[in-house]
Every structure is written in C-alpha cells, then in structure tokens.
PDB file of C-alpha atoms and ligand atoms in Angstrom:
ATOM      1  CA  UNK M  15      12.639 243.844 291.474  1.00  0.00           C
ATOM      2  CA  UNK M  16      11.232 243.946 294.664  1.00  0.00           C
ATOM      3  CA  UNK M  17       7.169 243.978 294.670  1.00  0.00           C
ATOM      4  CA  UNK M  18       4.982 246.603 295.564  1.00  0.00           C
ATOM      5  CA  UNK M  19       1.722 247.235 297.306  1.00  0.00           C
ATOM      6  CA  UNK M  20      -0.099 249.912 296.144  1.00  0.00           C
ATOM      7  CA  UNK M  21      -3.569 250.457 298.914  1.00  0.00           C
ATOM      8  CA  UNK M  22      -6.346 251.352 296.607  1.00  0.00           C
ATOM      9  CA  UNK M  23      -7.876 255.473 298.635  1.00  0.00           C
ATOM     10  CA  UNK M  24     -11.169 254.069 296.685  1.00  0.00           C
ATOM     11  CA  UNK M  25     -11.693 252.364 299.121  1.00  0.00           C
ATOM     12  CA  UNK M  26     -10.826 254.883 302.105  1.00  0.00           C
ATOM     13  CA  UNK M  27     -13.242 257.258 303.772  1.00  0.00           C
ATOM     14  CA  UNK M  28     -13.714 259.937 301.164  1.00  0.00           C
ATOM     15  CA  UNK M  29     -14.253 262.630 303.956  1.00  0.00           C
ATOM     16  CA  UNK M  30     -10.837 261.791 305.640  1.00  0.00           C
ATOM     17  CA  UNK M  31      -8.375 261.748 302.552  1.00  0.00           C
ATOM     18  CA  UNK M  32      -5.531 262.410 304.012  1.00  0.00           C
ATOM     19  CA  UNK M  33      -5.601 261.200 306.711  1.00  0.00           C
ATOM     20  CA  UNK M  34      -6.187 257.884 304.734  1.00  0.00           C
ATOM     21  CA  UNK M  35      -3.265 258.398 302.830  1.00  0.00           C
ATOM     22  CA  UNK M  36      -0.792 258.849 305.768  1.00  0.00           C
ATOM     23  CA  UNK M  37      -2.273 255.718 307.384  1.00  0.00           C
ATOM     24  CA  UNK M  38      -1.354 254.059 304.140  1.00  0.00           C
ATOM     25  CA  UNK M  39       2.113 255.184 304.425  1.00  0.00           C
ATOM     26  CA  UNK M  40       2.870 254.233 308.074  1.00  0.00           C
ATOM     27  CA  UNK M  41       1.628 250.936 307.848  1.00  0.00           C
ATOM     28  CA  UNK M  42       3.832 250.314 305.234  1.00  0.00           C
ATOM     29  CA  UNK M  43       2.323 250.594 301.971  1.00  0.00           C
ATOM     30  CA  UNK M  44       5.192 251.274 298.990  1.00  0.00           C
ATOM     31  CA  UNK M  45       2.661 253.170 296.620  1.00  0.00           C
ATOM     32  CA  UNK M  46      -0.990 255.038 297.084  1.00  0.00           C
ATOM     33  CA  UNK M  47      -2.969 253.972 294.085  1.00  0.00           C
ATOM     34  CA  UNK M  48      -5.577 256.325 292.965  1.00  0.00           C
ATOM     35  CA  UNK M  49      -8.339 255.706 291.161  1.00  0.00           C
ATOM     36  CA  UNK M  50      -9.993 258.632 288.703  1.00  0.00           C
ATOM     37  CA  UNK M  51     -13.366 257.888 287.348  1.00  0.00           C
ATOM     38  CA  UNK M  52     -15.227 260.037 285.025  1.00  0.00           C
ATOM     39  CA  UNK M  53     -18.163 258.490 285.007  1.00  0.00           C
ATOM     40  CA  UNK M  54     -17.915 258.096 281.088  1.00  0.00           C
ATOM     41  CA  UNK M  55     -15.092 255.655 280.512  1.00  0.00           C
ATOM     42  CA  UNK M  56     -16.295 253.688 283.439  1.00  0.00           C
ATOM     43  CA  UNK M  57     -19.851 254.104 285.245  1.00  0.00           C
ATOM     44  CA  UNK M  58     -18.398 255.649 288.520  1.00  0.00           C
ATOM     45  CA  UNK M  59     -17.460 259.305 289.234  1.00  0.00           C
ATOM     46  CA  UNK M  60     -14.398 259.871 291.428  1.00  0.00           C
ATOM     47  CA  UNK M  61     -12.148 262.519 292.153  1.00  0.00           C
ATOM     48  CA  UNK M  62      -9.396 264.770 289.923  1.00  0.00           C
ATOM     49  CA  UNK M  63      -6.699 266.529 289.895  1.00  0.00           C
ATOM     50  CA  UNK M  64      -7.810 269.028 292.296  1.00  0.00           C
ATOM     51  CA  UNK M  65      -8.113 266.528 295.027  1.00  0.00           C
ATOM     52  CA  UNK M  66      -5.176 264.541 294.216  1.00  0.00           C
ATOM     53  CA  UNK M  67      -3.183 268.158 294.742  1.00  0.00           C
ATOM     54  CA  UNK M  68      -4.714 268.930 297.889  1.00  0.00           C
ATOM     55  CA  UNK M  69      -3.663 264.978 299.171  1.00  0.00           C
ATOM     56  CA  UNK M  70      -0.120 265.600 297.750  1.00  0.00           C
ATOM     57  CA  UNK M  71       1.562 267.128 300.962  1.00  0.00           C
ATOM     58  CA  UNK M  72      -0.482 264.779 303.224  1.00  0.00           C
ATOM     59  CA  UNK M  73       2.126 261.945 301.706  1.00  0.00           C
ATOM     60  CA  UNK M  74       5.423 261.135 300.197  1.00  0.00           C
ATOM     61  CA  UNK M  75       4.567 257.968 298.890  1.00  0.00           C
ATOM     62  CA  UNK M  76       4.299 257.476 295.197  1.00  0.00           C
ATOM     63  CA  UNK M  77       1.199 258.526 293.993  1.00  0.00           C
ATOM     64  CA  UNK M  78       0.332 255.820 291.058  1.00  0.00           C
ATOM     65  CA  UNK M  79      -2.486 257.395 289.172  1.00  0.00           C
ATOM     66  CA  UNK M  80      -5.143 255.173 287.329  1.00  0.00           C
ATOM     67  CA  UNK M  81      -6.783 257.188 284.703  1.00  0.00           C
ATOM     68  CA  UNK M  82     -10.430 256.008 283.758  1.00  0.00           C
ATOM     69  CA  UNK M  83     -11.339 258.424 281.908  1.00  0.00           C
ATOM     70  CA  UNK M  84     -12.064 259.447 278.362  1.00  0.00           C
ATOM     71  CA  UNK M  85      -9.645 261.461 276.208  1.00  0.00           C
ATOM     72  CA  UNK M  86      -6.928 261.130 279.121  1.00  0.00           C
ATOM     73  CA  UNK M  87      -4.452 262.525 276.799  1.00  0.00           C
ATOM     74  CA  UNK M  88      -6.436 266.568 277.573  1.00  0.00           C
ATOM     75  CA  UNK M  89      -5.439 266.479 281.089  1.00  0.00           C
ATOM     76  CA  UNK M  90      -2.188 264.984 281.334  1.00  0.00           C
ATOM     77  CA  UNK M  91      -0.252 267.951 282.159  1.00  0.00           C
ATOM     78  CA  UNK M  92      -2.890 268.544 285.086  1.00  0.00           C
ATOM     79  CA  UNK M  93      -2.675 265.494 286.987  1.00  0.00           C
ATOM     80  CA  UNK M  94       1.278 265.648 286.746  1.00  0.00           C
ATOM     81  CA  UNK M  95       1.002 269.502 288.474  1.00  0.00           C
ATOM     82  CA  UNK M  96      -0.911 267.720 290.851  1.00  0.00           C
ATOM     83  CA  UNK M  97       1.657 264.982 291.788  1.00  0.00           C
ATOM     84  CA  UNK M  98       0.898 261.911 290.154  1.00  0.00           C
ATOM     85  CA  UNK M  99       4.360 260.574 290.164  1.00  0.00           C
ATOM     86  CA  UNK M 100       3.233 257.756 287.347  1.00  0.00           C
ATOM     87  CA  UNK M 101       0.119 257.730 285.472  1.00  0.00           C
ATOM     88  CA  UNK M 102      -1.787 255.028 283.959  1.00  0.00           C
ATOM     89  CA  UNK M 103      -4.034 255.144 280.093  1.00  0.00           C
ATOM     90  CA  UNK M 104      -6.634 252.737 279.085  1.00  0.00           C
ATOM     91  CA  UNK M 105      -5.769 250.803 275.917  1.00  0.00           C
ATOM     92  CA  UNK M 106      -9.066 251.093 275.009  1.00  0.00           C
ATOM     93  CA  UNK M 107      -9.706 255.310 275.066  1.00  0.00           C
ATOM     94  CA  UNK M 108      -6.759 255.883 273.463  1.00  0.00           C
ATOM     95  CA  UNK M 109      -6.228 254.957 269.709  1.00  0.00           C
ATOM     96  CA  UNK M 110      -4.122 257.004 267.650  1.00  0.00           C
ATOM     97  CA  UNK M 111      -3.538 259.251 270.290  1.00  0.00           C
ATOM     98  CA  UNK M 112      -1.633 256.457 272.870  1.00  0.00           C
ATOM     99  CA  UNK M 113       1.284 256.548 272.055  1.00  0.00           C
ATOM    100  CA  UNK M 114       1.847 260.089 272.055  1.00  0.00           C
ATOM    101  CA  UNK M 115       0.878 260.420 275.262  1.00  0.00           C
ATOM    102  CA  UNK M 116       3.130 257.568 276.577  1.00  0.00           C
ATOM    103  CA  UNK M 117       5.815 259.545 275.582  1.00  0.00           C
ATOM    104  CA  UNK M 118       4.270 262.811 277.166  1.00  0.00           C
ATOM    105  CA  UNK M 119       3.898 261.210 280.309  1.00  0.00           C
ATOM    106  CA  UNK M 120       7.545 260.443 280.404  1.00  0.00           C
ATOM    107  CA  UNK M 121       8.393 263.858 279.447  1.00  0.00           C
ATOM    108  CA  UNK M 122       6.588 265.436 281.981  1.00  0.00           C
ATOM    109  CA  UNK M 123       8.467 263.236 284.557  1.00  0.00           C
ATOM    110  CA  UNK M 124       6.240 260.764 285.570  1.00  0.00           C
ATOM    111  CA  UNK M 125       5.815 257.007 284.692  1.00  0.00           C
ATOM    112  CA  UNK M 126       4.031 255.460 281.893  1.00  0.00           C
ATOM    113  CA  UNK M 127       1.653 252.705 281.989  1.00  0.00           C
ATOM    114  CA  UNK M 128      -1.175 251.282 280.140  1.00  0.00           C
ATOM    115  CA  UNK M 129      -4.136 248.840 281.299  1.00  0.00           C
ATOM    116  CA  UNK M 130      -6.366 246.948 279.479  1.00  0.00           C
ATOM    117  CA  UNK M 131     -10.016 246.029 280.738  1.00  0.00           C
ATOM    118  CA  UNK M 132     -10.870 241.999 281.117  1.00  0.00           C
ATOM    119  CA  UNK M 133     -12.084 242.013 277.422  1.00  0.00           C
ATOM    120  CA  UNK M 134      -8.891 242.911 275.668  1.00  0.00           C
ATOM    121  CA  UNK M 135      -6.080 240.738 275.417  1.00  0.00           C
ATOM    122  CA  UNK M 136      -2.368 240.447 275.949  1.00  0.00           C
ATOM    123  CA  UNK M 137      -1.248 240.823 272.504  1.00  0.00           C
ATOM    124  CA  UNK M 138      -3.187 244.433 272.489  1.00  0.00           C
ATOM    125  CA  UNK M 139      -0.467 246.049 274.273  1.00  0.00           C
ATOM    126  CA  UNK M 140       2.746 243.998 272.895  1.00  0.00           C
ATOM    127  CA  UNK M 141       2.782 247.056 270.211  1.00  0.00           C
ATOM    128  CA  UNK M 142       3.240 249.253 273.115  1.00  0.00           C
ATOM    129  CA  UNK M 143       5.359 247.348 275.539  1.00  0.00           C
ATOM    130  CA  UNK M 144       8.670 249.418 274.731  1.00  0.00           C
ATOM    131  CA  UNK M 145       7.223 252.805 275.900  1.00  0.00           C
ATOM    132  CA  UNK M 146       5.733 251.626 279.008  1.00  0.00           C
ATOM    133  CA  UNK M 147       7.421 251.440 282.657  1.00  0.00           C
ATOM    134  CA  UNK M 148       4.025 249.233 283.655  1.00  0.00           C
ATOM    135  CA  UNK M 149       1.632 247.387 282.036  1.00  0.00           C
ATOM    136  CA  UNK M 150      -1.799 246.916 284.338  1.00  0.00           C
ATOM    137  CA  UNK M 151      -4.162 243.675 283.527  1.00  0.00           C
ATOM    138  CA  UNK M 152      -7.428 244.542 285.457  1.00  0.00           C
ATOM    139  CA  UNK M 153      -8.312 241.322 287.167  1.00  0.00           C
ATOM    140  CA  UNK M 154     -12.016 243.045 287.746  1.00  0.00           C
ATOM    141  CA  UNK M 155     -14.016 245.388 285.597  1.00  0.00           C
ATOM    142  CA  UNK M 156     -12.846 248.968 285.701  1.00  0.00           C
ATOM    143  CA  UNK M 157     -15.326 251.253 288.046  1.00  0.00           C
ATOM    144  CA  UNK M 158     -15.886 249.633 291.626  1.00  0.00           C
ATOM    145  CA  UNK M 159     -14.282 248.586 294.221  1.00  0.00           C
ATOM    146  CA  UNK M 160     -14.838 245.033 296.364  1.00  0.00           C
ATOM    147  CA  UNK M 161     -15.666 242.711 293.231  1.00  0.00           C
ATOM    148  CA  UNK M 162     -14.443 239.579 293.314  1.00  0.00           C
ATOM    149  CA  UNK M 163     -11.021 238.845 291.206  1.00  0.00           C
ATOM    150  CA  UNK M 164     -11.420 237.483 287.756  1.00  0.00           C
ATOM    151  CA  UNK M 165      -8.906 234.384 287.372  1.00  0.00           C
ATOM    152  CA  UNK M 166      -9.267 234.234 283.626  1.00  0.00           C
ATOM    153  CA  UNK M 167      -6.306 236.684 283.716  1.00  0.00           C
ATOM    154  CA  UNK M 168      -4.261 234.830 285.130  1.00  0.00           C
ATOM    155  CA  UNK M 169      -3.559 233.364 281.475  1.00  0.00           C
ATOM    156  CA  UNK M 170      -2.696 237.330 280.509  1.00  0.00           C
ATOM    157  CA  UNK M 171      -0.755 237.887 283.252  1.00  0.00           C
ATOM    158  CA  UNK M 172       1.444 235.011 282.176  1.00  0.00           C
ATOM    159  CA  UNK M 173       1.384 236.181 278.525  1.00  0.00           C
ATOM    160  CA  UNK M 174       2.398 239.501 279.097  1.00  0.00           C
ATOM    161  CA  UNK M 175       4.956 238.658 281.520  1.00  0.00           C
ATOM    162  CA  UNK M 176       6.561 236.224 279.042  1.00  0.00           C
ATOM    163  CA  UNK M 177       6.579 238.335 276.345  1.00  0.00           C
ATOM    164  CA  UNK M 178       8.697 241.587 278.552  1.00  0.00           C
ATOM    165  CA  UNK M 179      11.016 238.461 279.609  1.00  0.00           C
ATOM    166  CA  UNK M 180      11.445 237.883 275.746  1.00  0.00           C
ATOM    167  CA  UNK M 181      12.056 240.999 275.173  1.00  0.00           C
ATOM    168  CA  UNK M 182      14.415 242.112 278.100  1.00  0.00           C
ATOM    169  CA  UNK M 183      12.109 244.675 279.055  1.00  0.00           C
ATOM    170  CA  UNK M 184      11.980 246.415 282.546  1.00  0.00           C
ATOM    171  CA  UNK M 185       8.412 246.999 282.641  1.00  0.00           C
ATOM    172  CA  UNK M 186       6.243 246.734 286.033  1.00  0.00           C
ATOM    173  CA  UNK M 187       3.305 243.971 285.886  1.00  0.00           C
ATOM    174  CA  UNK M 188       0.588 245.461 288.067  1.00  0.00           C
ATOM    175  CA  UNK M 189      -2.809 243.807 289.143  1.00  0.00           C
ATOM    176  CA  UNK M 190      -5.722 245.725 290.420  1.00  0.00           C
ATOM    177  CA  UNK M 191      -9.100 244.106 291.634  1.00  0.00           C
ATOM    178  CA  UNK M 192     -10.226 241.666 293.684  1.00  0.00           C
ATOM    179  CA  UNK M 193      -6.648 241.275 295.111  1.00  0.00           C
ATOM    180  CA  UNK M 194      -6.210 239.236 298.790  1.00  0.00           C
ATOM    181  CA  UNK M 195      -4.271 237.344 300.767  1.00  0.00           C
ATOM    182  CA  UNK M 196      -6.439 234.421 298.439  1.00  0.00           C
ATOM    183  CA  UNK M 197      -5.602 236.158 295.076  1.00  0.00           C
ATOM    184  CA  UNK M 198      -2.325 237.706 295.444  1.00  0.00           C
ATOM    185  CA  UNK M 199      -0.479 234.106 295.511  1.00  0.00           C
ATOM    186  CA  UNK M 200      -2.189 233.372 292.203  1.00  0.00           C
ATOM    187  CA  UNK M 201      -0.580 236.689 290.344  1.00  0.00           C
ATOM    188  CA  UNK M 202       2.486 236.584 291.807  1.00  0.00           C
ATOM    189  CA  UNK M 203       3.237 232.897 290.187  1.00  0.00           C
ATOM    190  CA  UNK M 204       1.855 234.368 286.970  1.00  0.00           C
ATOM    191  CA  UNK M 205       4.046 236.993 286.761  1.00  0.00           C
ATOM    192  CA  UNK M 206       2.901 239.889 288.610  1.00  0.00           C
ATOM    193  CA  UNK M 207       5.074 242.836 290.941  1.00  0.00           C
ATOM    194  CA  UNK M 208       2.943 245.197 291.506  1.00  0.00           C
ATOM    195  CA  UNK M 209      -0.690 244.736 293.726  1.00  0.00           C
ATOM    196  CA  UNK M 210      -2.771 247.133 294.021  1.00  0.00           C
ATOM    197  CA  UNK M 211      -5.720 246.668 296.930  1.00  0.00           C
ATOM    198  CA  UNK M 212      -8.490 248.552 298.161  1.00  0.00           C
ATOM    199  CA  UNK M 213     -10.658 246.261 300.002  1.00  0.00           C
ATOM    200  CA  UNK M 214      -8.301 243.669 301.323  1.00  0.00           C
ATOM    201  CA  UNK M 215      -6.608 246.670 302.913  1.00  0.00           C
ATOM    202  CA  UNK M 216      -9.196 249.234 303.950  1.00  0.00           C
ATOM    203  CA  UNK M 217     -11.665 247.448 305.281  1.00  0.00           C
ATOM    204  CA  UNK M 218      -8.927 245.573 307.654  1.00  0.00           C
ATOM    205  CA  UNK M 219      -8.902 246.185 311.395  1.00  0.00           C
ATOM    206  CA  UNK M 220      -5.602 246.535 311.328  1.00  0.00           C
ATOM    207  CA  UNK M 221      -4.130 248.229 308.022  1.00  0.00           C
ATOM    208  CA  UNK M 222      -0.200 247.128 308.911  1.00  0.00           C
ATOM    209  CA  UNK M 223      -1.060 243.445 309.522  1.00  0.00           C
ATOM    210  CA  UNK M 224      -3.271 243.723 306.350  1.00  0.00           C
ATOM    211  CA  UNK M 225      -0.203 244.590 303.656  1.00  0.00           C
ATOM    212  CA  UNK M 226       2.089 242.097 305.906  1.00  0.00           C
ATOM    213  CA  UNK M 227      -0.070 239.267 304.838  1.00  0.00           C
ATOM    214  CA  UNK M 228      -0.286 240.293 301.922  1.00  0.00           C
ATOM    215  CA  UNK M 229       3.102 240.610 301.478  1.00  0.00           C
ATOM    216  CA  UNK M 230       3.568 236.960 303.150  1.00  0.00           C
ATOM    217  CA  UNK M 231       0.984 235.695 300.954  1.00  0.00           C
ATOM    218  CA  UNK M 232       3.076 236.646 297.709  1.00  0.00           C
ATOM    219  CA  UNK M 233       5.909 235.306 299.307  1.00  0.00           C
ATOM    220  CA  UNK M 234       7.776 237.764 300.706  1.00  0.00           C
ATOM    221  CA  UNK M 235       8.108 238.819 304.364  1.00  0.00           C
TER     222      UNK M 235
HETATM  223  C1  DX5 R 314     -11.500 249.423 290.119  1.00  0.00           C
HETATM  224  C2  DX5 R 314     -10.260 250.144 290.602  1.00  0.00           C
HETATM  225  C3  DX5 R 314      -9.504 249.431 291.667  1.00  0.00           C
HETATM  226  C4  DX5 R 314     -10.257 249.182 292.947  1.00  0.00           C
HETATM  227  C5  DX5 R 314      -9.769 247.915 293.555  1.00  0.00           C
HETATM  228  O1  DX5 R 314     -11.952 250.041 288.962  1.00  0.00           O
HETATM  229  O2  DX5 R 314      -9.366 250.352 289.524  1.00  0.00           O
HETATM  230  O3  DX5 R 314      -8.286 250.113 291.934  1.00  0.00           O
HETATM  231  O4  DX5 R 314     -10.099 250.211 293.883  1.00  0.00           O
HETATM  232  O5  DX5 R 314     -10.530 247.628 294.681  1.00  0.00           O
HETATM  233  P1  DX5 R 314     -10.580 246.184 295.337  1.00  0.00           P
HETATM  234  O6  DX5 R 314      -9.184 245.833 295.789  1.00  0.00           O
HETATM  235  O7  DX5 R 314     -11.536 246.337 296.450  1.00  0.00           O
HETATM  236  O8  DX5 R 314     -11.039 245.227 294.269  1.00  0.00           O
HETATM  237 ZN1   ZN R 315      -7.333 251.134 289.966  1.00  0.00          ZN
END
C-alpha cells in the first residue's frame, strides 16, 4: 500500500481554514488530518463538527478525523454528516462501548480506527485489530501540536505491525506527533503507512517541498 501524508490543520491558521485546507491539497498532501479536542479527554479545545462541515466543500481530500474527546460514541453520526470520511476513537474513552462504535463508524460509511495514547500498549488493541481499517500509535501526548516525537514507540509500532502481518490484516498503521523529515525514516522501518504532520508541514516556507521530503525521507519519491 502506498503511504500517506496526512498535514495536521492544527497547525494551520485557524482564521484561514480553508484556505489552509486547499493549500494542503495542491501541494500534494493525500489526506487532511483533523484534530478535535474537547478539552476533557485531552487539555486543549479545538473545533467540531460544525467547522469541519463548513471546511468540507473547501476540499476533496480525505478528511481523517481524530476524535479526542470523551464519550465519542454520542456524536458519531454528527461528524460523519459533516464529512469525516474516516474517524478515529481513543482506546482509552471507550470501554464497553468501542466496539460498537467501530462497527457504527463503518456503517455510517466512513473508516474505523482506534489510537492509543503513549501509556497504553500494543497488545491493548490486538482485541480490536479485526474491526479496524487503522490503528494510530501517538508518538506524542494527545493535545498539542510541535512536541517533540517520542521514540519509545517505535517498539509499538513494530509490535502492532507484526501482529496485522500475522494476522493477514489490511489495517493502516498511522503515526501522529512529532513527525519530520528526522522522524518519519524511523516509523516507516517500524512499520508505519500513514504520517500525519502538523508542524513539519505548516510551519514550512514552502508546503509542496515540505511533504516531498517527507515523502523522500520515508523513502519514496
Ligand atoms: C496532537 C495531534 C496531532 C498534532 C501533530 O494531539 O493529534 O495531530 O497536530 O502535530 P505535530 O506534527 O506538530 O507534532
Ligand atoms: Zn491528531
């Protein structure tokens, strides 16, 4: 599978949305990753549905929607209206109520996925692995932007990698945090396809030279 880079809007000028977004997609960016914060689940307020609808016909990239939030499984149907083509649980709000709402994300149409924060391991979402089309291993803690990649994961990364290879799945390995042109050769050789990057691609002078390298740095041109 070919990898993807998914620009981080976090890190975008909150005044000029969408206009951020169609940068994004002209310089060649495969997703838009979007980060919702509810200042609960993480300590960092974002944006919702309502602004992820009013992005939706700036762009026709795939709108990859990270959910920090609490109870994610109450607004599922919401942030599906709103576009998110795939959306994204944390392991560690959802208890009984995960895997129900794995399978309601896929009935509503979108993409599944599930991400654990730094603390929780690898095996934590093995249980889960056969309802997911991506598993995310947060390389920083959940909440910012611009921290500095945590290679202790790399170890996950590998494990959870090795364990979809074991069992034949075809489930997306995604990375988000701290991701480079330094980092982004480290998950790629421990498994990873999919890089999301706020920072490394934002703060660039030039936003299409920015995902080339990255690209390049991951090995592929
Ligand atoms: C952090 C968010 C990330 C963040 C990444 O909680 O999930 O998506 O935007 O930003 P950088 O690439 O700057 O670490
Ligand atoms: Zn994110």
């Amino acid at each position: 599978m070919p990898m993807i880079i998914a620009p981080s809007i976090l890190a975008g000028d909150f005044a000029r949305l969408g206009e951020e977004a169609r940068r994004c997609e002209e310089s060649g960016a495969d997703w838009l990753h979007l980060d919702v914060m509810d200042g609960c689940f993480v300590p960092n307020l974002t944006f919702g549905a309502p602004v992820i609808a009013a992005l939706r016909p700036h762009s026709k990239l795939f709108f990859d929607v990270h959910l920090m939030l609490e109870q994610p499984e109450r607004w599922l149907e919401d942030y599906r209206k709103a576009g998110a083509d795939g959306m994204t649980l944390h392991l560690e709000t959802g208890g009984a109520a995960l895997p129900e709402s794995l399978r309601r994300i896929r009935t509503l149409g979108a993409k599944a996925a599930l991400s654990v924060r730094p603390a929780t391991p690898a095996e934590a979402m093995f249980p889960y692995l056969d309802m997911l089309d991506m598993a995310l291993v947060m390389t920083v803690e959940p909440g910012f932007g611009g921290q500095s990649f945590l290679p202790e994961m790399l170890p996950k990364i590998k494990a959870l990698r090795g364990e979809i290879a074991r069992r034949g799945l075809n489930v997306r390995l995604q990375v988000d945090g701290g991701i480079d042109e330094r980092t982004i050769p480290m998950a790629r050789a421990a498994g990873a396809d999919v890089f999301v990057a706020g920072s490394a691609v934002f703060k660039a002078a030039d936003m299409a030279a920015a995902i080339d390298g990255l690209r390049a740095a991951a090995g592929e041109s």
